[in-house]
PDB file of C-alpha atoms in Angstrom:
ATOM      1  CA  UNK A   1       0.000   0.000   0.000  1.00 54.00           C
ATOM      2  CA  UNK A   2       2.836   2.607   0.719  1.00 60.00           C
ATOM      3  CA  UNK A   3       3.862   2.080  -2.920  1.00 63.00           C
ATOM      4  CA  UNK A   4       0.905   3.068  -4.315  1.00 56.00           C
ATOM      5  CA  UNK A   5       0.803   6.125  -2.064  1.00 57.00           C
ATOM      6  CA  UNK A   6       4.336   7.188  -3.038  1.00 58.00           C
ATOM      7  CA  UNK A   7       3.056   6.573  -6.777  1.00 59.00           C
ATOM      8  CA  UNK A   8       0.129   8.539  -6.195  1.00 55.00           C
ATOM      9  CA  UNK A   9       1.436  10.969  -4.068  1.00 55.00           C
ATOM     10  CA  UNK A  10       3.951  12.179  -6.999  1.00 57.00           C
ATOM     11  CA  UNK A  11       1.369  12.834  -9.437  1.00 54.00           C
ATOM     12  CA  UNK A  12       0.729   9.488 -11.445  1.00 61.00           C
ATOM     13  CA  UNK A  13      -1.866   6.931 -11.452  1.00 67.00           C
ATOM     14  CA  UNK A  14      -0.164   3.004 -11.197  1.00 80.00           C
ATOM     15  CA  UNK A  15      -0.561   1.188 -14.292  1.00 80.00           C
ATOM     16  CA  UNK A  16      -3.342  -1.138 -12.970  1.00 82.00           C
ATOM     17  CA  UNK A  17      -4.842   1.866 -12.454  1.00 86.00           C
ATOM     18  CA  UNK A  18      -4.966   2.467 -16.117  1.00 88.00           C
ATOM     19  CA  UNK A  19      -5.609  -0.848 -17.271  1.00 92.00           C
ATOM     20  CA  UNK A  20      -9.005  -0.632 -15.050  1.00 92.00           C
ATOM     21  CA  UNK A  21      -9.697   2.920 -17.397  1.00 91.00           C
ATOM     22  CA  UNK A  22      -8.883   1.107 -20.885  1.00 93.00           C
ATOM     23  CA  UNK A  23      -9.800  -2.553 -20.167  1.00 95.00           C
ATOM     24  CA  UNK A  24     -13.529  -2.522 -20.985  1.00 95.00           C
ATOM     25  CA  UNK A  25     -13.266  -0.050 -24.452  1.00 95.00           C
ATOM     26  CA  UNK A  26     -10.268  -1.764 -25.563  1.00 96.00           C
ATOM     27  CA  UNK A  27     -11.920  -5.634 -24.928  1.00 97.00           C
ATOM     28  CA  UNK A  28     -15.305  -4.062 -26.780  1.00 97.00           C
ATOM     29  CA  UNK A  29     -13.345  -3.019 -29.836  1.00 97.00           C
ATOM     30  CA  UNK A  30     -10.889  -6.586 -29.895  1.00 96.00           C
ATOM     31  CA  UNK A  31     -14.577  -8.004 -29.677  1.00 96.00           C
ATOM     32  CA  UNK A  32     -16.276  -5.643 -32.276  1.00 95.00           C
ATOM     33  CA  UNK A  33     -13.568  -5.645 -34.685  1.00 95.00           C
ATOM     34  CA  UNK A  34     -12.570  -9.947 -34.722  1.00 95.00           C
ATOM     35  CA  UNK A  35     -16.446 -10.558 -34.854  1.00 92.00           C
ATOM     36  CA  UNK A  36     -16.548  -8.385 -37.831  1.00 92.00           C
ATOM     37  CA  UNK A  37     -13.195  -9.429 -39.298  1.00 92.00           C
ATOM     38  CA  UNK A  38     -14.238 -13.810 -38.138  1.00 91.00           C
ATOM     39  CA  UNK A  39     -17.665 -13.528 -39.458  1.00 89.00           C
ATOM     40  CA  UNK A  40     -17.231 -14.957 -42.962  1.00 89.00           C
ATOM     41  CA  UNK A  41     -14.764 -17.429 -41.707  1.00 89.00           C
ATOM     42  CA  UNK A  42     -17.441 -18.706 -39.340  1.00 89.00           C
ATOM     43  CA  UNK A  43     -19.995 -18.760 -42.278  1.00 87.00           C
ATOM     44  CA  UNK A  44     -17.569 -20.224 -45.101  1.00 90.00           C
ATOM     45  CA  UNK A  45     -15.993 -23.018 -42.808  1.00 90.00           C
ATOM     46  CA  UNK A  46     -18.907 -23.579 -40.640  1.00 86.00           C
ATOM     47  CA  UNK A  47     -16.863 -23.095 -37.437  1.00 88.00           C
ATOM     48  CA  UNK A  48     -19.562 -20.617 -35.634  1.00 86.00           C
ATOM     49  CA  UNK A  49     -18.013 -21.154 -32.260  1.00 90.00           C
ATOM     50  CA  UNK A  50     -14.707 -18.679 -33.344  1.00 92.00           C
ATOM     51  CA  UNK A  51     -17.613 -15.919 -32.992  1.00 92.00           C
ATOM     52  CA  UNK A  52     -18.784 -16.979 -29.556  1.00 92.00           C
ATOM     53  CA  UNK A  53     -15.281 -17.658 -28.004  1.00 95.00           C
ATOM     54  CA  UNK A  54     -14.119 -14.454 -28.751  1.00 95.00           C
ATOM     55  CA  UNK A  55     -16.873 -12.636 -27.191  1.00 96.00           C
ATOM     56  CA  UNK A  56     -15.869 -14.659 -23.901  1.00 97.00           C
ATOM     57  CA  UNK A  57     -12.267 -13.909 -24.079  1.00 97.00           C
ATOM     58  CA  UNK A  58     -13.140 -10.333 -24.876  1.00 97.00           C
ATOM     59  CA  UNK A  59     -15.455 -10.212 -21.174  1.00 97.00           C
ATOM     60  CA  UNK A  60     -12.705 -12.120 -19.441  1.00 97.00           C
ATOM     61  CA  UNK A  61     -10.196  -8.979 -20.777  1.00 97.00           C
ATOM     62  CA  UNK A  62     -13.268  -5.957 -19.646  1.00 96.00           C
ATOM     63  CA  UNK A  63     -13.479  -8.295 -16.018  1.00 96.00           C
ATOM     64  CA  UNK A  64      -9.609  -8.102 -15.594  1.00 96.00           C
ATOM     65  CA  UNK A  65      -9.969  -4.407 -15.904  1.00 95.00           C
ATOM     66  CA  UNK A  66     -12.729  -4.548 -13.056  1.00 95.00           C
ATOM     67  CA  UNK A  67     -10.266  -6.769 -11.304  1.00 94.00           C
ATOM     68  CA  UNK A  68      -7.437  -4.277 -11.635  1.00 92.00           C
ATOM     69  CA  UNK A  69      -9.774  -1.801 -10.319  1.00 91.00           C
ATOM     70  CA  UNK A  70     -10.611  -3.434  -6.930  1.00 90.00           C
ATOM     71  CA  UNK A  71      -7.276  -4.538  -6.429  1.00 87.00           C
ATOM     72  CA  UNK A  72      -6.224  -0.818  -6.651  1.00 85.00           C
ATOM     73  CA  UNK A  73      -9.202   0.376  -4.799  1.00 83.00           C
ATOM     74  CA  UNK A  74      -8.239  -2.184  -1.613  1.00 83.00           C
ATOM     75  CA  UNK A  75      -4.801  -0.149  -1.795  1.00 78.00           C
ATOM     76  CA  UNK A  76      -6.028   3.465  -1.825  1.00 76.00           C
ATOM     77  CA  UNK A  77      -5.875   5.027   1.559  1.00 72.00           C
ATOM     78  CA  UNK A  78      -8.960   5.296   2.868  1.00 73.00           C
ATOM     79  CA  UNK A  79      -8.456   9.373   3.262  1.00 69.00           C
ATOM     80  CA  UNK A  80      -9.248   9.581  -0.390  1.00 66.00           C
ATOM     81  CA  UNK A  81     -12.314  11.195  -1.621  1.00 63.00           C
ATOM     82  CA  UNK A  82     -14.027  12.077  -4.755  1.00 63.00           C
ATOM     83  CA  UNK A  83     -13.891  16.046  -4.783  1.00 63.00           C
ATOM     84  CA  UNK A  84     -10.192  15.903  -7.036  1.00 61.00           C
ATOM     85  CA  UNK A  85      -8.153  18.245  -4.480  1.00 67.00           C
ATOM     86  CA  UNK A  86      -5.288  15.817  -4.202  1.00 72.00           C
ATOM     87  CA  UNK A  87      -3.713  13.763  -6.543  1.00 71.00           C
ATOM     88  CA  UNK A  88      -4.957  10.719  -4.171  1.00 72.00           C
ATOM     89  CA  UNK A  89      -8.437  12.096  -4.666  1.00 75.00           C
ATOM     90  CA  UNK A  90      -8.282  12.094  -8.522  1.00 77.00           C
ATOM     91  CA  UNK A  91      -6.998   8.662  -8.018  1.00 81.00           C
ATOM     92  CA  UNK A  92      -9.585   7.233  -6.623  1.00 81.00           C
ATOM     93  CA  UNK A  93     -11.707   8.822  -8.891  1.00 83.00           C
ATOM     94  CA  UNK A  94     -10.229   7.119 -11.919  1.00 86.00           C
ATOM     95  CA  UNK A  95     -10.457   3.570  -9.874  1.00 88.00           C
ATOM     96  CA  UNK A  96     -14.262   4.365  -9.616  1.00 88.00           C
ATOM     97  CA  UNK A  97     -14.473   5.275 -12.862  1.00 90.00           C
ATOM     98  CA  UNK A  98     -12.246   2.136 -14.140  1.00 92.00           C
ATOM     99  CA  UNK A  99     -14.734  -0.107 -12.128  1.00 94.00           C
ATOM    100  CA  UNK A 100     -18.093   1.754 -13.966  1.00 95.00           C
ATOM    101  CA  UNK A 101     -15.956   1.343 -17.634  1.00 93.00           C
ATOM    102  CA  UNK A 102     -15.227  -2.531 -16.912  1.00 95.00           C
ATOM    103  CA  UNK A 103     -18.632  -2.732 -16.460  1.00 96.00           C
ATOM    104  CA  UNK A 104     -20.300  -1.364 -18.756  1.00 96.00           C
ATOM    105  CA  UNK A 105     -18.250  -2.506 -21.374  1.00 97.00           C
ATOM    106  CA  UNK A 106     -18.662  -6.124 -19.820  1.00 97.00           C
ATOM    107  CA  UNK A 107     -22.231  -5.271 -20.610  1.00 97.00           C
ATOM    108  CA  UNK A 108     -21.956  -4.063 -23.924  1.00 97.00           C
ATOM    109  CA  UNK A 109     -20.120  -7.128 -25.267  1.00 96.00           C
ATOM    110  CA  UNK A 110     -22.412  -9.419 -23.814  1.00 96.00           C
ATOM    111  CA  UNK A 111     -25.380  -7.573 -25.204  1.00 96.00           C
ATOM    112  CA  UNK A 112     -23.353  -8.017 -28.653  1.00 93.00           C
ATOM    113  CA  UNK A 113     -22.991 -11.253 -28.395  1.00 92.00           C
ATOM    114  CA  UNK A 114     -26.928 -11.792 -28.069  1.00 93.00           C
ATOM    115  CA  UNK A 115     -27.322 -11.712 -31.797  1.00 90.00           C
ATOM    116  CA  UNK A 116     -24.672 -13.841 -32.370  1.00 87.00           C
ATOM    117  CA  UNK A 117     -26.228 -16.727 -30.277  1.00 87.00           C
ATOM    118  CA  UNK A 118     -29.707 -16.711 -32.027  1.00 89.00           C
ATOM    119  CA  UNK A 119     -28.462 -15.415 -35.758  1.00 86.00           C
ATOM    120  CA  UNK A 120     -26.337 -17.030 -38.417  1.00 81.00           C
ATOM    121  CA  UNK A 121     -23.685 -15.317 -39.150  1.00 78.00           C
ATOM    122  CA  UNK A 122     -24.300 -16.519 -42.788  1.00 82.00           C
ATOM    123  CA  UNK A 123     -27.578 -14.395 -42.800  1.00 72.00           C
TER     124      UNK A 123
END
C-alpha cells in the first residue's frame, strides 16, 4: 500500500490503475472488430463457435480491468475522496471510474454477443 501512495502521491496513477480505465473499451473493440473481421470465416468453414469464443475472451479482458480496479481500490488510503483536491483524490476517482468502464463494457459485449447466439452469421 505505501507504494501506491508514493506513486500517487507524486502525481501518477499506477498502471493497474490504467488498465481498469482502458480494459472494458479496448476488450469491446478486440470483440467488435474480430467478430466483424471472423464472421465470414465462421460462415464459409462452418466453425460458428470462433464468434462466440471471442466474445468470452473479450469479457474475461473488460473483467480483468474490473479486477485491476478493486485490487487498486483495496490499496487506496482510505483518506481519499471524490472532490479531485489531491492527486490521491483524482486517483480514486479514476479507480471508480475504471470499475463503472469494466462494467459497462462487460455489458456491452455481452449484449453483442446476443445476436450472435440466435443469428447465423451466414444471414
Amino acid at each position: 500500500m505505501a507504494e501506491v501512495e508514493q506513486t500517487v502521491r507524486r502525481g501518477e496513477a499506477p498502471a493497474f490503475v490504467w488498465w481498469a480505465m482502458c480494459a472494458g473499451p479496448l476488450a469491446w473493440a478486440c470483440d467488435l472488430g474480430f467478430g466483424y473481421v471472423l464472421a465470414q470465416h465462421a460462415c464459409s468453414t462452418g466453425h460458428h463457435y470462433v464468434l462466440h469464443v471471442i466474445t468470452i475472451v473479450c469479457a474475461l479482458i473488460a473483467l480483468t480491468g474490473l479486477a485491476a480496479a478493486f485490487v487498486a481500490y483495496k490499496a487506496t488510503p482510505r483518506e481519499a475522496t471524490k472532490d479531485g483536491s489531491r492527486p490521491l483524490d483524482r486517483t480514486y476517482f479514476q479507480i471508480l471510474f475504471g470499475i463503472v468502464f469494466s462494467v459497462a463494457f462487460t455489458v456491452v459485449i455481452i449484449a453483442g454477443a446476443v445476436p450472435r447466439w440466435i443469428l447465423s452469421p451466414c444471414d
